[in-house]
Backbone as a ProteinNet text record, in pm:
[ID]
protein_1_A
[PRIMARY]
XXXXXXXXXXXXXXXXXXXXXXXXXXXXXXXXXXXXXXXXXXXXXXXXXXXXXXXXXXXXXXXXXXXXXXXXXXXXXXXXXXXXXXXXXXXXXXXXXXXXXXXXXXXXXXXXXXXXXXXXXXXXXXXXXXXXXXXXXXXXXXXXXXXXXXXXXXXXXXXXXXXXXXXXXXXXXXXXXXXXXXXXXXXXXXXXXXXXXXXXXXXXXXXXXXXXXXXXXXXXXXXXXXXXXXXXXXXXXXXXXXXXXXXXXXXXXXXXXXXXXXXXXXXXXXXXXXXXXXXXXXXXXXXXXXXXXXXXXXXXXX
[TERTIARY]
-279.1	-298.2	-373	-447.9	-517.1	-431.9	-425.1	-337.7	-416.8	-363.7	-427	-322.8	-371.2	-286.2	-300.2	-192.2	-193.7	-124.8	-185.7	-136.6	-138.5	-31	-20.2	1.6	-100.4	-94.1	-38	76	136.7	153.2	191.9	205.8	320.5	423.2	540.9	546.7	516.1	522.9	395.4	369	269.4	347.3	336.4	401.5	301.9	351.5	260.1	329.1	246.5	298.8	185.3	221.4	126.6	141.9	30.6	34.4	-69	-27.6	-118	-204.5	-305	-390.4	-317.7	-194.1	-110.7	-7.6	-7.5	84.7	216.2	228.3	350.5	356.1	468	483.6	572	525.6	600.7	624.2	749.6	783	742.9	765.3	731.4	808.8	739.9	803	728.9	768.8	701.5	719.6	627.5	635.7	608.7	649.3	613.2	461.1	404.8	259.9	207.2	115.8	60.5	1.5	7.1	-38.1	-188.7	-254.9	-400.1	-464.5	-594.4	-668.4	-670	-684.7	-684.5	-553.3	-441.7	-312.3	-303.1	-354.3	-351.7	-434.9	-556.9	-643.5	-583.4	-521.7	-456.3	-344.6	-264.1	-155.7	-212.3	-314.7	-373.4	-432.4	-503.4	-566.1	-461.9	-357.8	-252.8	-180	-153.3	-83.2	-168.1	-295.5	-382.7	-393.7	-398.5	-405.1	-279.7	-166.6	-40.3	-28.9	-120	-114.6	-226.8	-280.4	-395.3	-364.7	-238.9	-202.6	-206.8	-204.1	-207.7	-349.6	-447.4	-586.9	-608	-576.3	-589.7	-732.9	-746.3	-878.7	-936.2	-853.2	-902.2	-789.9	-829.2	-734.2	-755	-647.4	-651.1	-570.2	-632.8	-569.9	-561.2	-443.4	-421.3	-418	-500.9	-513.6	-514.4	-463.4	-483.4	-629.2	-669.1	-802.9	-902.4	-1023.4	-1133.2	-1204.6	-1174.1	-1226.4	-1361.7	-1464.3	-1597.4	-1614.8	-1713.8	-1739.8	-1782.6	-1843.4	-1891	-1777.7	-1662.9	-1549.9	-1514.1	-1587.9	-1554.7	-1457	-1352.2	-1249	-1265.5	-1302.7	-1327.5	-1199.5	-1209	-1093.5	-1004.5	-876.6	-780.8	-646.4	-561.9	-427.7	-343.8	-218.5	-129.2	-173.5	-250.4	-301.7	-445.5	-458.8	-587.9	-696.4	-660.2	-763	-832.5	-782.8	-848.9	-980.2	-995.6	-1106.4	-1220.8	-1333.8	-1450.2	-1514.1	-1443.9	-1505.1	-1508.8	-1589.9	-1595.4	-1483.9	-1370.2	-1250.5	-1275	-1342.3	-1369	-1444.4	-1551.9	-1633.3	-1555.5	-1476	-1400	-1297.1	-1227.7	-1125.2	-1190.7	-1301.3	-1371.7	-1420.1	-1470.7	-1518.2	-1403.9	-1285.9	-1171.3	-1106.4	-1106.6	-1033.1	-1121.6	-1247.3	-1334.8	-1309	-1227.6	-1193.8	-1257.3	-1291.6	-1340.6	-1229.6	-1267.6	-1171.7	-1212.1	-1112.7	-1135.4	-1033.7	-1079.7	-992.6	-1002.3	-887.8	-884.3	-787.5	-814.4	-724.3	-585.8	-482	-345	-304.7	-343	-307.8	-380.7	-506.3	-578.7	-512.5	-461	-390.2	-266.7	-192.3	-75.2	-116.4	-230.5	-280.8	-316.7	-385.9	-423.3	-301.1	-196.8	-75.2	-13.2	-14.3	44.6	-39.6	-171.6	-259.1	-246.7	-229.6	-222.9	-92	19.2	148.4	257.3	219.4	318.7	320.5	353.7	374.9	247.8	131	4.1	-66.3	5.2	-55.9	-113.9	-237.5	-303.4	-372.6	-361.8	-423.8	-551.9	-645.8	-776.5	-793.6	-737.7	-753.3	-618.4	-603.5	-472.2	-484.9	-384.7	-370.2	-243.5	-251.5	-134.8	-112.9	5.3	43.4	139.1	116.1	206.7	262.9	393.5	458.2	538	504.9	577.2	568.1	521.2	501.6	385.7	303	198.4	185.5	85.2	61.4	-79.7	-88.4	-216.7	-214.2	-312	-309.2	-437.9	-453	-569.2	-609	-740.5	-796.6	-854.2	-807.7	-855.8	-925.7	-1053	-1135.3	-1189.5	-1165.6	-1208.6	-1159.6	-1038.1	-976.1	-1019.8	-1105.5	-1154.8	-1129.2	-1109.2	-1085.5	-1209.5	-1189.9	-1296.8	-1274.5	-1361.5	-1343	-1403.6	-1504.2	-1566.5	-1682	-1762.1	-1882.1	-1850	-1731.6	-1694.1	-1565.9	-1536.7	-1416.2	-1288.5	-1294.4	-1178.9	-1122.5	-1168.3	-1109.8	-961.4	-879	-734.7	-661.5	-733.1	-666.4	-610.4	-516.1	-460.8	-391.1	-339.9	-262.4	-339	-472.6	-553.7	-563.8	-513.8	-521.9	-452.6	-510.7	-448.2	-374	-252.8	-174.5	-151.4	-233.2	-226.8	-368	-387.1	-521	-550.9	-452	-471.5	-416	-478.1	-426.9	-445	-348.2	-355.7	-364.9	-331.6	-339.9	-332.9	-343.6	-334.4	-194.6	-99.9	34.7	38.2	-70.7	-74.5	-126.3	-167.7	-212.1	-90.8	-114.4	-5.2	79.4	15.7	90.6	193.3	160.6	251.4	357.1	346.8	442.8	531.4	480.6	553.5	576.5	552.5	582.6	728.1	777.3	913.3	923.7	815.8	818.1	830.7	766.2	778.4	922.1	986.2	1126.1	1214.3	1192.6	1270.8	1250.9	1126.5	1097.1	1162.7	1158.3	1215.5	1367.4	1435.2	1580.3	1618.8	1541.7	1571.5	1565.4	1468.8	1456	1571.9	1623.2	1729.4	1868.4	1888.3	2021.8	2033.7	1917.9	1917.2	1975.7	1933.1	1986.8	1881.2	1859.8	1762.9	1826.1	1768	1817.8	1701.4	1729.3	1627.2	1616.8	1507	1492.3	1605.5	1645	1754.3	1884.3	1910.1	2031.8	2028.8	1910.7	1897.8	1930.2	1876.9	1904.5	2052.3	2111.9	2254.8	2338.2	2305.7	2378.4	2359.7	2238.2	2213.2	2295.1	2299.1	2378.6	2526.8	2570.9	2712.9	2743.6	2643.9	2670.7	2632.8	2564.6	2523.7	2422.2	2450.6	2363.7	2224.8	2215.5	2085	1998.2	2055.2	1979.4	1945	2036.3	2007.5	1889.6	1887	1776.3	1644.7	1647.1	1525.8	1472.6	1562.4	1521.1	1464.5	1526	1476	1334.9	1311.6	1178.7	1078.6	1124.8	1041.9	991	1080.6	1039.9	946.6	970.9	884.1	741.6	726.9	592.4	523.5	600	543	488.6	566.8	526.6	400.9	388.5	269.4	144.8	150.8	37.1	6.6	110.4	91.4	28.4	72.9	11.2	-138.8	-175.6	-317	-394.7	-337.9	-406.5	-427.4	-329.4	-343	-463.2	-478.5	-585.7	-719.5	-719	-845.4	-903.2	-816.2	-864.3	-821.3	-710.7	-656.9	-633.5	-555.2	-528	-430.5	-425.1	-326.7	-186.1	-174.2	-45.1	-64.9	33.7	38.6	158	131.6	236.1	269.5	398.8	444.7	510.7	459.6	512.1	558.4	585.9	647.3	796.5	863	1006.2	1086.7	1041.3	1116.2	1116.5	1022.2	1014.6	1134.5	1214.4	1335.4	1449.1	1436.9	1542.8	1546.4	1664.2	1679.4	1646.6	1667.2	1646.6	1509.6	1421.8	1292.9	1213.8	1191.3	1105	1167.5	1297.9	1364.8	1354.7	1369.6	1363.6	1222.7	1121.8	984.5	950.3	994.5	969.3	1033	1152	1218.4	1133.2	1077.4	993.6	861.9	805.7	682.7	707.2	820.2	853.9	862.8	919.4	929.9	791.3	702.7	566.2	492.7	502.4	430.9	482.9	611.1	668.5	610.9	562.3	506.1	356.1	293.3	148.7	121.9	123.5	109.3	-18.4	-126	-251	-241.7	-147.7	-134.3	-56.1	-124.3	-61.6	-32.1	-81.4	-65.4	45.2	145.1	251.3	214.4	201.3	164.3	262.6	209.7	292.4	310.5	434.7	461	557.9	548.1	637.7	647.4	757.5	773.5	703.8	651.5	588.7	688.2	639.2	721.6	745.1	640.9	646.1	679.4	761	799.6	733.6	809.1	758.7	643.4	627.2	522.1	396.5	396	286	150.7	144.3	15	-40.2	47.7	0.8	-50.5	24.4	-20.3	-153.6	-163.7	-286.3	-405.2	-382.1	-491.8	-549.4	-462.2	-509.4	-587.8	-534.7	-604.6	-741.6	-746.2	-872	-976.7	-933.5	-1028.2	-1069.5	-996	-1026	-1065.9	-1017.7	-1046.2	-1093.5	-1084.3	-1119.8	-1268.4	-1307.7	-1448.8	-1520.2	-1448.9	-1510.1	-1620.1	-1719.9	-1818.7	-1748.6	-1811.2	-1747.8	-1702.8	-1773.9	-1740.6	-1655.6	-1603.3	-1533.7	-1423.6	-1336.4	-1230.5	-1241.1	-1360	-1380.9	-1329.1	-1305.3	-1253.8	-1332	-1395.8	-1467.1	-1371.6	-1416.8	-1334.6	-1322.8
-2083.9	-1975.1	-1858.5	-1787.7	-1667	-1546.2	-1448.1	-1332.6	-1202.4	-1109.9	-979.8	-869.2	-752.9	-635.1	-567.4	-564.5	-508.1	-373.1	-276.9	-138.7	-86.4	-20.5	43.9	193.2	273.5	417	488	549.7	627	772	853.3	995.9	1029.6	944.9	970.4	876.7	748.8	649.7	567	515.6	410.4	283.3	184.6	56.1	-37	-124.4	-213.8	-344.2	-446.9	-578.2	-667.4	-777.4	-885.7	-984.3	-1017.7	-1108.7	-1218.1	-1340.7	-1454	-1473.4	-1559.3	-1589.8	-1671.9	-1714.9	-1784.5	-1692	-1564.5	-1467.7	-1454.6	-1511.3	-1498.4	-1359.9	-1290.2	-1153.1	-1155.8	-1092.5	-1088	-942.7	-908.7	-780	-657.8	-659.3	-542.7	-420.5	-308.9	-185.5	-66.8	52.1	171.4	287.4	383.8	509.5	622.9	743.5	858.7	871.9	902	913.7	1016.7	977.3	1071.5	1194.8	1306.2	1432.8	1451.8	1375.4	1388.3	1250.3	1248.3	1122.5	1066.8	1152.7	1106.7	1036.4	1090.9	1028.3	892	881.7	754.6	649.6	687.3	592.5	555.7	653.6	625.4	524.4	539.1	442.6	302.8	293.2	162.6	99.2	177.8	127	80.7	160.6	124.7	-2.4	-14.7	-134.2	-258.4	-249.7	-365.7	-404.4	-304.5	-332.5	-404.9	-372.2	-436.3	-579.3	-619.9	-752.5	-844.1	-814.8	-892.4	-1041.2	-1073.7	-1214.5	-1285.6	-1209.4	-1270.4	-1300.2	-1240.8	-1261.5	-1229	-1104.8	-1062.7	-1079.7	-1127.5	-1150.8	-1027	-928.9	-809.4	-720.6	-611.3	-510.7	-494.2	-506.1	-492	-368.9	-276.1	-147.4	-122.2	-82.4	-33.3	118.9	182.5	328.3	389.4	511	582.9	624.8	656.6	710.3	607.2	654.8	569.9	513.2	390.4	330.6	265	311.3	253.1	136.5	52.7	-61.5	-17.9	98.5	145.9	188.2	223.1	267.2	412.6	482.9	621	619.9	702	707.2	836.2	822.2	937.6	981.8	1090	1140.3	1224.2	1226.3	1305.5	1234.1	1270.9	1213.7	1302.1	1263	1338.5	1329.1	1227	1211.6	1262.3	1392.7	1457.9	1418.8	1386.6	1360.8	1226.1	1144.1	1017.2	1035.5	1146.5	1166.5	1243.6	1175.5	1240	1155.7	1133.2	1053.6	905.7	830.7	686.3	623	601.7	551.5	412.8	329.6	192.3	192.7	268.5	271.9	329	431.6	494.6	398.1	324	231.1	111.8	64.1	-46.5	-6.2	117	163.9	177.2	215.4	236.4	106.3	5.1	-118.3	-237.2	-232.9	-347	-461.3	-437.5	-539.7	-509.1	-612	-586.4	-527.2	-436.7	-364.5	-378.6	-401.7	-394.5	-298.9	-207.8	-109.8	-129.5	-123.2	-137.1	-35	9.2	100.4	39.4	121.6	70.2	-1.9	52.1	-16	-149.4	-153.6	-280.6	-381.9	-332.8	-422.3	-481.8	-398.6	-448.8	-556.2	-535.6	-635	-765	-755.7	-876.3	-952.9	-880.2	-947.9	-1031.8	-980.1	-1052.5	-1172.4	-1160.5	-1273	-1380.7	-1338.2	-1432	-1510.2	-1437.4	-1503.9	-1442.8	-1389.7	-1320.3	-1360.9	-1264.1	-1290	-1330.2	-1300.3	-1334.2	-1450.5	-1523	-1634	-1736.4	-1777.3	-1876.1	-1818.5	-1687.5	-1623.9	-1550.7	-1539	-1480.9	-1339.6	-1313.8	-1183	-1114.4	-1010.8	-950.2	-799	-730.2	-586.8	-565.9	-481.4	-444.1	-294.5	-256.8	-115.6	-79.8	34.5	84.5	217.5	220.5	338.8	409.2	534.4	616	761.3	845.7	986.2	1000.6	898.7	890.6	743.2	711.1	572.4	534.6	434.5	379.2	230.4	163	19.7	-46.2	-169.6	-249.5	-337.1	-355.5	-446.1	-565.5	-684.1	-805.1	-890.3	-917.3	-996.1	-1115.7	-1234.5	-1357.3	-1363.6	-1314.4	-1321	-1214.6	-1122.4	-1018.7	-879.3	-784.1	-645.8	-587.6	-518.9	-440.6	-294.3	-241.2	-104.3	-0.2	-38.2	56	131.3	194.2	264.6	383.4	442.7	561.4	539.1	412.2	374.6	417.1	424.4	465.1	350.8	229.4	117.1	106.6	98.7	89.8	222.3	331	461.3	482.5	396.3	398	529.2	595.5	717	829.6	820.6	925.4	908.1	797.3	775.8	887.3	923.1	1018.2	941.3	982.3	918.1	1012.8	1115.2	1209.8	1244.5	1273.6	1308.5	1456.3	1532.9	1677	1726	1684.6	1725.7	1875.3	1934.8	2078.1	2105.4	2006.6	2023.3	1886.2	1884.6	1757.6	1696.1	1772.7	1717.6	1612.4	1602.1	1505.8	1368.8	1353.3	1221.6	1132.2	1002.6	905.4	923.6	953.4	973	1084.4	1187.4	1301.2	1277.8	1165.8	1136.5	1015.6	921	795.7	757.7	848.9	820.9	856.9	813.7	851.5	1001.5	1063.2	1209.2	1278.1	1221.9	1278	1266.9	1155.1	1137.8	1240.7	1261.1	1359.4	1499	1533	1665.5	1685.7	1582	1592.4	1612.5	1536.2	1548.2	1683	1729.3	1859.3	1971.2	1962.7	2065.3	2060.9	1941.5	1928	1952.7	1913.3	1926.4	2048.9	2114.9	2227.5	2183.9	2065.8	2007.1	1916.7	1930.6	1848.4	1715.1	1606	1472.6	1383.9	1284.9	1187.5	1084.2	1008.6	903.5	803.2	767.1	670.7	725.4	854.7	916	918.3	941.2	945	808.3	703.5	569.6	533.9	575.2	548.1	620.3	747.4	823.3	761.6	717.2	652.8	524.7	447.1	323.7	353.5	471.9	508.7	587.8	599.2	657.8	802.5	867.1	1006.7	1012.8	1085.4	1081.4	1141.2	1247.8	1309.2	1213.7	1153.4	1058.9	932.9	887.4	770.3	795.1	912.5	944.1	953.9	1019	1034.9	900.2	814	681.4	600.1	610.7	539.7	586.9	716.6	771.6	724.5	718.9	674	532.8	443.7	305.8	298.2	381.4	381.5	421.5	528	574.2	473.2	408.8	301.3	190.4	153.2	44.8	80.2	204.8	247.7	227.5	271.4	253.9	107.6	26.8	-115.8	-184	-146.2	-197.8	-168.1	-43.1	-5.8	-88.5	-104.5	-179.9	-326.1	-382.8	-522.3	-538	-444.3	-457.8	-406.4	-334.2	-294.6	-409.9	-476.6	-575.4	-718.9	-734.9	-866.8	-953.5	-905.4	-983.8	-1097.4	-1191.9	-1298.6	-1244.7	-1145	-1086.9	-944.4	-859.6	-723.7	-719.1	-693.1	-692.7	-548.2	-517.2	-379.3	-363.7	-268.4	-242.4	-99.7	-61.4	67	49.2	154.3	145.9	99.6	134.4	98.6	-52.6	-123.5	-267.7	-342	-274.7	-338.1	-340.4	-266.3	-263.8	-396.5	-455.4	-586.9	-585	-469.1	-463.4	-409.7	-383.8	-320.7	-398.5	-524.8	-603.1	-618.6	-641.5	-654.4	-526.3	-411.9	-284.4	-258.2	-288.4	-267.7	-366.9	-490.8	-589.7	-546.4	-488.8	-438.5	-333.1	-242.3	-136.6	-193	-290.4	-353.7	-424.2	-490.9	-558.2	-457.4	-340.6	-237	-187.5	-170.2	-126.7	-231.5	-356.2	-463.1	-483	-455	-469.1	-366.9	-255.5	-150.7	-168.3	-263.2	-282.6	-429.6	-468	-610.1	-674.2	-596.7	-652.8	-697.7	-641.4	-673.2	-802.2	-907.5	-1039.4	-1082.4	-1006.6	-1047.4	-964.4	-1032.2	-965.6	-968.4	-852.5	-852.1	-932	-1014.3	-1084	-989.6	-956.3	-862.1	-923.5	-876.4	-923.2	-815.9	-815.7	-723.8	-782.6	-694.1	-738.3	-817	-921.2	-1002	-930.7	-869.8	-806.4	-658.3	-609.5	-468.8	-395.1	-369.1	-284.7	-348.7	-480.7	-547.3	-576.1	-540.3	-578.4	-527.7	-401.5	-344.3	-406.9	-438.8	-502.9	-643.7	-719.9	-854.8	-849.3	-757.7	-746.6	-702.9	-620.6	-577.6	-695.7	-785.3	-905	-994.1	-1012.1	-1094.3	-1034	-901.7	-835.3	-856.9	-852.4	-864.8	-1006.1	-1103.6	-1242.4	-1329.4	-1294.7	-1378.9	-1300.3	-1168.3	-1086.3	-1063.2	-940.3	-910.1	-870.5	-873.2	-835.1	-934.1	-887.7	-982.3	-1095.2	-1210.8	-1328.1	-1305.2	-1219	-1194.4	-1070.5	-1013.2	-885.4	-886.4	-986.4	-997	-1129.4	-1181.7	-1299.8	-1429.2	-1432.5	-1554.4	-1581.4	-1696.9	-1734.2	-1749.8	-1716.2	-1732.4	-1879.7
-1919.6	-1822.8	-1888.9	-1807.9	-1852.7	-1817.5	-1906.9	-1887.3	-1883.6	-1801.8	-1782.5	-1797.7	-1839	-1842	-1706.4	-1629.5	-1493.9	-1493.2	-1426	-1424.5	-1282.3	-1243.1	-1111.8	-1135.4	-1109.3	-1134.5	-1012	-1027.3	-919.7	-959.4	-864	-890.7	-983.3	-987.6	-1071.5	-1191.5	-1167.5	-1274.8	-1280.9	-1398.7	-1418.7	-1450.6	-1362.1	-1383.9	-1451.6	-1536.8	-1607.5	-1643.1	-1662.9	-1694	-1740.9	-1802.8	-1827.7	-1712.4	-1646.3	-1531.5	-1552.1	-1525.7	-1542.4	-1419.2	-1433.3	-1319.2	-1213.4	-1243.1	-1146	-1081.4	-1120.2	-1061.7	-1134	-1252.3	-1330.6	-1394.2	-1374.8	-1424.9	-1548.5	-1654.6	-1779.1	-1821.7	-1844.5	-1905.4	-1825.5	-1694.7	-1613.2	-1660.1	-1672.3	-1718	-1657.5	-1695.7	-1644.1	-1740.1	-1729.2	-1803.2	-1704.9	-1740.6	-1659.5	-1659.1	-1545.4	-1534.6	-1634.9	-1723	-1821.3	-1753.7	-1824.2	-1766.3	-1774.6	-1862	-1875.9	-1879.4	-1852.8	-1858.1	-1999.7	-2098	-2236.5	-2270.6	-2223.3	-2249.6	-2181.6	-2059	-1987.9	-2061.5	-2099.1	-2168.7	-2304	-2371.6	-2499	-2484.5	-2379.3	-2354.2	-2330.8	-2247.5	-2216.5	-2342.4	-2419.3	-2541.2	-2642.1	-2660.7	-2756.5	-2713.9	-2583.9	-2536.4	-2559.4	-2524.6	-2542.2	-2689.4	-2776.8	-2920.5	-2968.2	-2905.4	-2945.2	-2894.5	-2806.1	-2745.3	-2792.9	-2910.1	-2956.7	-2967.1	-2998.2	-3009.9	-2875.8	-2766.7	-2632.9	-2587.6	-2653.7	-2616.1	-2467.8	-2429.6	-2290.6	-2241.8	-2118.2	-2060.9	-1993.4	-1963.3	-1897.4	-1850.3	-1785.9	-1737.8	-1587.5	-1511.5	-1365.8	-1327.6	-1255.3	-1227	-1076.8	-1032.1	-895.9	-902.2	-820.1	-826.9	-687.3	-673.3	-547.2	-534.3	-412.2	-390	-342.5	-317	-273.2	-394.2	-430.1	-553.2	-525.9	-595.4	-580	-675.6	-648.1	-734.9	-874.3	-883.9	-1014.2	-1105.8	-1047.7	-1128.1	-1109.4	-1024.6	-991	-874.6	-885.1	-782.4	-702.3	-577.3	-492.3	-421.3	-344.9	-272.7	-362.1	-328.8	-406.1	-405.6	-499.2	-507.7	-597	-614	-702.5	-847.9	-881.4	-1018.5	-1018.1	-1025	-997.8	-1096.6	-1219.7	-1320.9	-1301.9	-1210.8	-1183.8	-1108.6	-1042.3	-949	-1014.8	-1029.4	-1089.9	-1197.6	-1310.2	-1417.7	-1383	-1456.7	-1435.9	-1518	-1454	-1521.7	-1579.8	-1506.4	-1550.7	-1683.8	-1690	-1811.9	-1929.5	-1904.3	-2012.5	-2071.4	-1985.5	-2034.5	-2104.1	-2050.2	-2115.1	-2253.8	-2265.4	-2395.9	-2495.7	-2446.5	-2534.3	-2577.9	-2489.5	-2517.6	-2553.7	-2512.2	-2532.5	-2436.9	-2332.4	-2234.6	-2099.2	-2021.7	-1886	-1800.2	-1711.2	-1627.2	-1480.8	-1396.8	-1252.2	-1192.2	-1107	-1042.1	-891.3	-823.5	-678.4	-621.3	-499.8	-428.6	-415.3	-427.3	-430	-301.3	-185.9	-60.8	-48.4	-93.7	-93.3	-186.1	-299	-390.7	-323	-251.3	-179.2	-79.8	-14	79.6	11.4	-99.9	-173	-221.5	-265.6	-312.1	-201.1	-78.3	33.1	74.8	62.5	93.3	-14.6	-138.5	-250.5	-250.2	-249.4	-266.1	-177.9	-63	16.7	162.2	246.6	389	462.2	404.8	469.8	400.8	317.8	244.4	340.9	315.1	399.2	520.4	541.5	657.4	615.6	708.3	678.6	733.5	852.3	917	923.1	841.2	818.3	812.8	864.6	840.5	758.9	658.9	579.5	594.2	638.5	652	539.5	476.8	373.6	422.8	446.2	503.2	394.8	372	274.5	315.3	225.1	261.7	359.9	368.5	469.8	508.5	588.6	626.8	583.8	500	460.3	483.1	428.3	445.5	404.2	445.9	409.3	526.3	540	639.6	564.2	599.1	534.4	639.9	616.5	708.5	633.6	686.3	620.4	476.2	454	322.4	223.9	266.8	176.6	234.6	144.9	185.6	249.9	362	424.5	387.5	302.1	253.4	346.4	425.6	515.8	451.8	536.5	489.4	400.8	418.4	342.1	261.6	231.4	155.8	227.5	360.5	440.5	524.5	501.4	573.6	542.6	646.6	626.8	628	648.5	655.1	795.9	831.8	967.3	999.9	899.5	921.9	987.2	986.9	1050	1201.6	1254.8	1399.5	1476	1588.7	1680.6	1788.8	1817.1	1922.1	2039.2	2046.4	2157.8	2199.3	2327.1	2376.7	2359.5	2314.6	2300.8	2166.7	2057.2	1926.2	1903.5	1839.1	1809.1	1659.7	1578.8	1433.6	1368.2	1235.1	1163.9	1171.8	1219.2	1238.8	1349	1426.7	1536	1492.8	1367	1323.7	1300.8	1300.9	1293.6	1167.6	1054.7	929.9	941	1017.6	1029.6	1136.6	1208.4	1313.8	1282.3	1203.5	1185.5	1039.6	947.7	807	778.5	663.6	627	604.2	558.1	542.9	678.4	781	915.6	964.6	935.3	974.8	905.4	777	701.3	758.4	790.4	844.3	980.5	1063.1	1197.6	1191.7	1107.1	1095.6	1034.9	938.4	876.5	980.3	1070.7	1174	1273	1300.2	1399.9	1342.5	1217.9	1157.5	1068.4	1042.8	949	814.7	772.1	649.7	588.4	458.2	389	350.3	399	368.8	325.9	243.7	209.5	321	320.4	419.6	412.8	292.2	275.9	333.7	311.3	365.6	518.3	574.9	720.9	781.5	722.6	774.3	759.1	649.2	628.7	732.9	759.1	860.4	998.6	1027.2	1156.5	1169.1	1062.4	1064	1086.9	1042.2	1053.8	1180	1269.9	1400.9	1421.1	1324.9	1343.9	1457.8	1566.6	1684.8	1660.3	1581.7	1555.1	1474.8	1373	1291.1	1369.4	1453	1535.1	1627.4	1691	1781.5	1705	1589.8	1510.4	1462.3	1418.9	1372.7	1489.5	1606.4	1723.3	1758.7	1755	1780.8	1675	1552.1	1440.7	1466.6	1506.2	1533.2	1654.2	1753.1	1870.8	1833.7	1755.9	1719.7	1628.7	1541.5	1461	1551.2	1650.8	1740.5	1819.3	1861.1	1935.1	1848.7	1723.1	1634.2	1607.3	1589.3	1564.1	1685.1	1803.8	1927	1927	1896.2	1893.5	1791.9	1673.6	1568.8	1609.3	1676.9	1720.8	1813.1	1905.5	2003.5	1952.6	1842.8	1779.8	1698.1	1623.3	1525.9	1557.6	1626.7	1661.7	1537.8	1442.8	1322.4	1350.3	1255.8	1264.5	1241.8	1154.1	1122.8	1072.6	1098.7	1043.8	950.5	824	721.8	687.4	682.7	664.8	529	452.2	318.8	302.7	178.8	150.4	133.8	91.4	66	185	305.3	425.7	449.5	390.7	414.7	357.9	276.2	222.4	324.4	434.4	535.2	610.6	618.5	680.9	830.1	895.4	1040.5	1079.8	982.9	1012.2	1116.7	1091.9	1180.1	1317.9	1324	1453.5	1534.7	1469.7	1542.7	1596.1	1516.3	1561.9	1672.9	1660.7	1766.7	1897.8	1889.2	2010.1	2078.9	2001.2	2058.4	2110.9	2041.2	2089.9	2223.4	2236.3	2361.6	2475.9	2448.4	2551.2	2592.7	2495	2526.6	2609.2	2566.2	2635.8	2777.3	2798.7	2932.7	3030.2	2978	3064.5	3087.3	3013.8	3023.4	3054.1	3181.1	3217.3	3164.3	3147	3098	2952.5	2878.5	2735.9	2719.6	2678.3	2669.6	2526	2429.1	2289.4	2224.1	2175.5	2100.1	1952.3	1888.2	1746.5	1662.4	1574.3	1475.7	1357.4	1324.8	1217	1116.7	993.5	888	781.5	709.7	596.9	475.2	390.8	266.9	182.3	120.3	31.2	-101.4	-152.1	-284.1	-269.1	-357.2	-353.5	-469.6	-576.2	-683.8	-762.5	-752.2	-828.9	-747.1	-620.2	-531.6	-580.5	-619	-656	-782.5	-878.2	-1000.7	-971.4	-892.5	-855.3	-781.5	-685.6	-607.5	-690	-791.2	-878.5	-954.6	-1000.5	-1070.4	-974.4	-854.8	-755.3	-723.5	-705.6	-670.9	-779.1	-903.8	-1013.3	-1046.2	-995.8	-1031	-913.9	-793.8	-677.8	-556.9	-563.3	-448.3	-439.4	-409.9	-389.5	-517.7	-629	-754.9	-792.4	-870.4	-921.6	-996.5	-1005.2	-1062.6	-1205.7	-1277.8	-1418.3	-1437.3	-1327.7	-1336.2	-1440.4	-1437.9	-1537	-1613.3	-1617.3	-1699.1	-1640.2	-1508.7	-1446	-1319.8	-1312.1	-1190.8	-1074.8	-954.9	-835.3	-800
[MASK]
++++++++++++++++++++++++++++++++++++++++++++++++++++++++++++++++++++++++++++++++++++++++++++++++++++++++++++++++++++++++++++++++++++++++++++++++++++++++++++++++++++++++++++++++++++++++++++++++++++++++++++++++++++++++++++++++++++++++++++++++++++++++++++++++++++++++++++++++++++++++++++++++++++++++++++++

């Protein structure tokens, strides 16, 4: 098997592991996200040097932001130093290894197509629900990035005909952060998303109502996405995907929507992501070896 150093750069932690071209994960771990680019590159370089006996074939990176093929990461994120310099070139110069970088939501999508809920499917949407809503569009088995690297930015959708502010976009209405904000306003109490779901499960009426609204707004957006793209399946990720009742609750809301619109005959096929904390690392390896990367991107032909 061929092995790669896989890295998932997040705002709080950098997760990393050795992953084979067959998807085998070895020694997954994490560190606090370095405060500077030099520290990040130093960590990557030192780790690769410590693995010389493994003869790593390359480095696969999952990153926030609009990742260009050249290696420049556009947009903005909590890891501000990623945006501007050519990260790919800098890491390649430091390690001597080929590097492939892909957007984190696209990596999650690739992981599901490779070895997850969308395996064997060609036309797929992947939604990642967290503090906002992002995702990936997969057409004919490949990521569609869009003309401005905004393919899959579902959270920008408007679900009202009369928006008054950016609070009217889908991310501000159906993300877990939106749920937290809504409950805080009603209960005058700061709670985490996990605490809200627990309270709802235990019968708290305010939390139950907020969670019910949350699922309804999610379903409205999913309905729209189905009729915009008509994918084979919509896969839902993020921390909420670990909830056992997630898919059933969304299906219930979709059924209610479809019952009010007789012309709508297609019920979206939905599923929770198979991979959780390792999804972005797995998808980064897939992107660099079998995805849209050049054939020599990580030294492995597709």
